[in-house]
Amino acid sequence: MLILGISATTKTGSIAVYDEDKGLLGEVTVDIEKTHSGTLLDKIDKLLEWTSKKISDIDEVAVSNGPGSFTGVRIAIATVKGLFFLNKIPVYPVNELDALAYQVNMPGEKVVSVIDSRKEKIYYSISIIEENGLKLLEGYHVAKLDDLLEKLNAGNCKYYFSGDGAFNYREKIREKLGENAKFPLYSNIKIKASTLIMIRKNYEKADIYSLEPYYLEKSQAEKEIKNGT
């Protein structure tokens, strides 16, 4: 079975092709300055070419459905719907905050997954990897970075940080929490599409029609409509 993994939730875009018999065939992870709209399909085409596969060979898809950039999440979802509309293969929507916690790979340790939403606004969750899977200690939230750090500092516990927010604000996190702030290898701190593939069976399958983004807040356009601007 051949599985395609896709994440375009943050500026770090990642795609992977995984064969259940041979393992990971290839993975491309790239930071971009703008959006993934002009490059995501090209990356998928190139990765399939490099691994000598075709889009028709794909049996399943694991895609990050958020939270994160509204545009990035929509691009990933729309790409999956466009590529697999006709053959309707199983699609697993994976929460990116969960995936970032799994990537730390520190069973028994508390993990703070942080996605940067710019200007020190973040999406985050707090979880722990147990023997039977991921346990959320605090669910998915939108907050200011300072508010999260104040709360964590009051708890006086050690936390591992993961995600592009952890990478972008690592100096401030260290300054506030000191030795209580731990970071995994930088190769594991930003999202990898192969992680989505590895944990996809923890999530319910969606069909092409029911596949939807997962947002923690309304988009700017929705806010403006609500405010009448």
GROMACS .gro file of C-alpha atoms in nm:
model
  229
    1MET     CA    1   0.000   0.000   0.000
    2LEU     CA    2   0.128   0.345  -0.097
    3ILE     CA    3   0.042   0.646   0.120
    4LEU     CA    4   0.086   1.016   0.043
    5GLY     CA    5   0.130   1.263   0.329
    6ILE     CA    6   0.071   1.638   0.287
    7SER     CA    7   0.107   1.937   0.518
    8ALA     CA    8   0.080   2.302   0.412
    9THR     CA    9  -0.053   2.432   0.743
   10THR     CA   10   0.245   2.659   0.815
   11LYS     CA   11   0.527   2.811   0.612
   12THR     CA   12   0.691   2.471   0.646
   13GLY     CA   13   0.536   2.261   0.371
   14SER     CA   14   0.602   1.888   0.369
   15ILE     CA   15   0.505   1.595   0.149
   16ALA     CA   16   0.601   1.230   0.181
   17VAL     CA   17   0.548   0.902  -0.001
   18TYR     CA   18   0.546   0.587   0.211
   19ASP     CA   19   0.529   0.222   0.107
   20GLU     CA   20   0.400  -0.011   0.380
   21ASP     CA   21   0.636  -0.285   0.258
   22LYS     CA   22   0.948  -0.075   0.190
   23GLY     CA   23   0.907   0.215   0.432
   24LEU     CA   24   0.958   0.583   0.355
   25LEU     CA   25   1.037   0.627  -0.015
   26GLY     CA   26   1.086   1.002  -0.009
   27GLU     CA   27   1.006   1.323   0.175
   28VAL     CA   28   1.037   1.690   0.082
   29THR     CA   29   1.014   1.961   0.349
   30VAL     CA   30   1.058   2.325   0.249
   31ASP     CA   31   1.010   2.661   0.422
   32ILE     CA   32   0.848   2.923   0.199
   33GLU     CA   33   0.791   3.297   0.235
   34LYS     CA   34   0.438   3.327   0.093
   35THR     CA   35   0.184   3.048   0.026
   36HIS     CA   36   0.206   2.693  -0.101
   37SER     CA   37  -0.045   2.753  -0.381
   38GLY     CA   38   0.213   2.784  -0.656
   39THR     CA   39   0.441   2.501  -0.547
   40LEU     CA   40   0.249   2.221  -0.374
   41LEU     CA   41   0.141   2.037  -0.688
   42ASP     CA   42   0.489   2.074  -0.838
   43LYS     CA   43   0.645   1.922  -0.524
   44ILE     CA   44   0.403   1.629  -0.535
   45ASP     CA   45   0.476   1.570  -0.904
   46LYS     CA   46   0.852   1.584  -0.845
   47LEU     CA   47   0.844   1.353  -0.544
   48LEU     CA   48   0.637   1.097  -0.735
   49GLU     CA   49   0.879   1.125  -1.027
   50TRP     CA   50   1.183   1.078  -0.800
   51THR     CA   51   1.025   0.772  -0.635
   52SER     CA   52   0.910   0.629  -0.972
   53LYS     CA   53   0.544   0.643  -0.872
   54LYS     CA   54   0.228   0.788  -1.026
   55ILE     CA   55  -0.065   0.960  -0.864
   56SER     CA   56  -0.279   0.659  -0.962
   57ASP     CA   57  -0.053   0.440  -0.744
   58ILE     CA   58  -0.156   0.620  -0.424
   59ASP     CA   59  -0.387   0.410  -0.204
   60GLU     CA   60  -0.436   0.645   0.092
   61VAL     CA   61  -0.371   1.006   0.190
   62ALA     CA   62  -0.284   1.159   0.527
   63VAL     CA   63  -0.332   1.535   0.523
   64SER     CA   64  -0.298   1.799   0.793
   65ASN     CA   65  -0.638   1.968   0.829
   66GLY     CA   66  -0.510   2.233   1.070
   67PRO     CA   67  -0.505   2.433   1.278
   68GLY     CA   68  -0.280   2.692   1.117
   69SER     CA   69  -0.276   2.923   0.819
   70PHE     CA   70  -0.625   2.950   0.672
   71THR     CA   71  -0.481   2.970   0.323
   72GLY     CA   72  -0.235   2.686   0.375
   73VAL     CA   73  -0.495   2.447   0.517
   74ARG     CA   74  -0.738   2.526   0.234
   75ILE     CA   75  -0.466   2.469  -0.026
   76ALA     CA   76  -0.383   2.126   0.115
   77ILE     CA   77  -0.749   2.020   0.138
   78ALA     CA   78  -0.828   2.152  -0.211
   79THR     CA   79  -0.523   1.975  -0.354
   80VAL     CA   80  -0.631   1.641  -0.209
   81LYS     CA   81  -0.987   1.688  -0.335
   82GLY     CA   82  -0.863   1.781  -0.682
   83LEU     CA   83  -0.613   1.497  -0.715
   84PHE     CA   84  -0.836   1.220  -0.584
   85PHE     CA   85  -1.187   1.332  -0.676
   86LEU     CA   86  -1.236   1.053  -0.929
   87ASN     CA   87  -1.088   0.750  -0.753
   88LYS     CA   88  -1.207   0.856  -0.405
   89ILE     CA   89  -0.935   0.683  -0.201
   90PRO     CA   90  -0.943   0.690   0.182
   91VAL     CA   91  -0.824   1.021   0.330
   92TYR     CA   92  -0.717   1.066   0.692
   93PRO     CA   93  -0.736   1.425   0.824
   94VAL     CA   94  -0.471   1.461   1.096
   95ASN     CA   95  -0.452   1.736   1.357
   96GLU     CA   96  -0.112   1.904   1.317
   97LEU     CA   97  -0.076   1.989   1.686
   98ASP     CA   98  -0.107   1.617   1.764
   99ALA     CA   99   0.147   1.529   1.495
  100LEU     CA  100   0.396   1.777   1.641
  101ALA     CA  101   0.360   1.614   1.983
  102TYR     CA  102   0.427   1.268   1.840
  103GLN     CA  103   0.734   1.402   1.662
  104VAL     CA  104   0.902   1.486   1.993
  105ASN     CA  105   0.907   1.110   2.064
  106MET     CA  106   0.951   1.146   2.439
  107PRO     CA  107   0.704   0.905   2.606
  108GLY     CA  108   0.591   1.022   2.948
  109GLU     CA  109   0.704   1.382   2.893
  110LYS     CA  110   0.473   1.682   2.865
  111VAL     CA  111   0.478   1.835   2.517
  112VAL     CA  112   0.360   2.182   2.418
  113SER     CA  113   0.284   2.193   2.045
  114VAL     CA  114   0.298   2.551   1.914
  115ILE     CA  115   0.197   2.678   1.571
  116ASP     CA  116   0.286   3.038   1.492
  117SER     CA  117  -0.003   3.255   1.377
  118ARG     CA  118   0.217   3.570   1.357
  119LYS     CA  119   0.269   3.860   1.596
  120GLU     CA  120   0.310   3.616   1.888
  121LYS     CA  121  -0.041   3.479   1.851
  122ILE     CA  122  -0.027   3.100   1.857
  123TYR     CA  123  -0.227   2.780   1.830
  124TYR     CA  124  -0.124   2.532   2.096
  125SER     CA  125  -0.202   2.211   2.283
  126ILE     CA  126  -0.042   2.036   2.578
  127SER     CA  127  -0.018   1.658   2.569
  128ILE     CA  128   0.173   1.354   2.683
  129ILE     CA  129   0.263   1.037   2.493
  130GLU     CA  130   0.144   0.731   2.685
  131GLU     CA  131   0.175   0.361   2.607
  132ASN     CA  132  -0.162   0.353   2.432
  133GLY     CA  133  -0.123   0.682   2.244
  134LEU     CA  134  -0.152   1.056   2.282
  135LYS     CA  135  -0.330   1.202   2.584
  136LEU     CA  136  -0.435   1.566   2.568
  137LEU     CA  137  -0.371   1.742   2.897
  138GLU     CA  138  -0.506   2.067   2.754
  139GLY     CA  139  -0.690   2.074   2.425
  140TYR     CA  140  -0.651   2.297   2.121
  141HIS     CA  141  -0.641   2.672   2.189
  142VAL     CA  142  -0.564   3.012   2.039
  143ALA     CA  143  -0.366   3.242   2.269
  144LYS     CA  144  -0.100   3.506   2.295
  145LEU     CA  145   0.243   3.356   2.353
  146ASP     CA  146   0.296   3.561   2.671
  147ASP     CA  147  -0.026   3.428   2.823
  148LEU     CA  148   0.074   3.068   2.756
  149LEU     CA  149   0.422   3.119   2.901
  150GLU     CA  150   0.282   3.283   3.213
  151LYS     CA  151   0.057   2.983   3.271
  152LEU     CA  152   0.335   2.731   3.210
  153ASN     CA  153   0.575   2.920   3.434
  154ALA     CA  154   0.324   2.913   3.719
  155GLY     CA  155   0.305   2.534   3.691
  156ASN     CA  156   0.682   2.492   3.735
  157CYS     CA  157   0.699   2.175   3.522
  158LYS     CA  158   0.934   2.067   3.247
  159TYR     CA  159   0.791   2.084   2.894
  160TYR     CA  160   0.917   1.984   2.553
  161PHE     CA  161   0.824   2.235   2.281
  162SER     CA  162   0.748   2.143   1.921
  163GLY     CA  163   0.627   2.324   1.610
  164ASP     CA  164   0.727   2.628   1.408
  165GLY     CA  165   0.608   2.850   1.696
  166ALA     CA  166   0.853   2.674   1.927
  167PHE     CA  167   1.128   2.730   1.671
  168ASN     CA  168   1.042   3.094   1.598
  169TYR     CA  169   1.004   3.194   1.965
  170ARG     CA  170   1.257   2.956   2.122
  171GLU     CA  171   1.470   3.236   2.274
  172LYS     CA  172   1.170   3.397   2.442
  173ILE     CA  173   1.048   3.058   2.566
  174ARG     CA  174   1.392   2.982   2.713
  175GLU     CA  175   1.410   3.328   2.871
  176LYS     CA  176   1.074   3.284   3.042
  177LEU     CA  177   1.090   2.917   3.146
  178GLY     CA  178   1.463   2.859   3.182
  179GLU     CA  179   1.559   2.494   3.231
  180ASN     CA  180   1.192   2.391   3.230
  181ALA     CA  181   1.185   2.449   2.852
  182LYS     CA  182   1.318   2.156   2.650
  183PHE     CA  183   1.348   2.127   2.273
  184PRO     CA  184   1.383   1.818   2.054
  185LEU     CA  185   1.632   1.794   1.770
  186TYR     CA  186   1.568   2.075   1.522
  187SER     CA  187   1.506   1.806   1.260
  188ASN     CA  188   1.199   1.704   1.463
  189ILE     CA  189   1.074   2.044   1.574
  190LYS     CA  190   0.894   2.138   1.251
  191ILE     CA  191   0.626   1.925   1.089
  192LYS     CA  192   0.716   1.630   0.868
  193ALA     CA  193   0.457   1.471   0.641
  194SER     CA  194   0.586   1.126   0.728
  195THR     CA  195   0.456   1.183   1.083
  196LEU     CA  196   0.105   1.235   0.949
  197ILE     CA  197   0.133   0.903   0.769
  198MET     CA  198   0.257   0.718   1.079
  199ILE     CA  199  -0.032   0.835   1.301
  200ARG     CA  200  -0.312   0.853   1.043
  201LYS     CA  201  -0.497   0.546   1.176
  202ASN     CA  202  -0.561   0.734   1.502
  203TYR     CA  203  -0.814   0.945   1.310
  204GLU     CA  204  -1.140   0.868   1.136
  205LYS     CA  205  -1.132   0.830   0.760
  206ALA     CA  206  -1.302   1.103   0.560
  207ASP     CA  207  -1.425   1.088   0.206
  208ILE     CA  208  -1.349   1.356  -0.051
  209TYR     CA  209  -1.686   1.522   0.008
  210SER     CA  210  -1.669   1.540   0.388
  211LEU     CA  211  -1.303   1.647   0.410
  212GLU     CA  212  -1.293   1.988   0.577
  213PRO     CA  213  -1.033   2.219   0.736
  214TYR     CA  214  -1.012   2.240   1.114
  215TYR     CA  215  -0.990   2.601   1.231
  216LEU     CA  216  -0.965   2.727   1.587
  217GLU     CA  217  -1.081   3.075   1.496
  218LYS     CA  218  -1.260   3.259   1.221
  219SER     CA  219  -1.067   3.392   0.923
  220GLN     CA  220  -1.013   3.764   0.883
  221ALA     CA  221  -1.273   3.770   0.607
  222GLU     CA  222  -1.531   3.605   0.831
  223LYS     CA  223  -1.452   3.851   1.110
  224GLU     CA  224  -1.497   4.146   0.875
  225ILE     CA  225  -1.832   4.012   0.752
  226LYS     CA  226  -1.949   3.963   1.111
  227ASN     CA  227  -1.842   4.319   1.197
  228GLY     CA  228  -2.005   4.457   0.884
  229THR     CA  229  -1.678   4.587   0.734
   0.00000   0.00000   0.00000
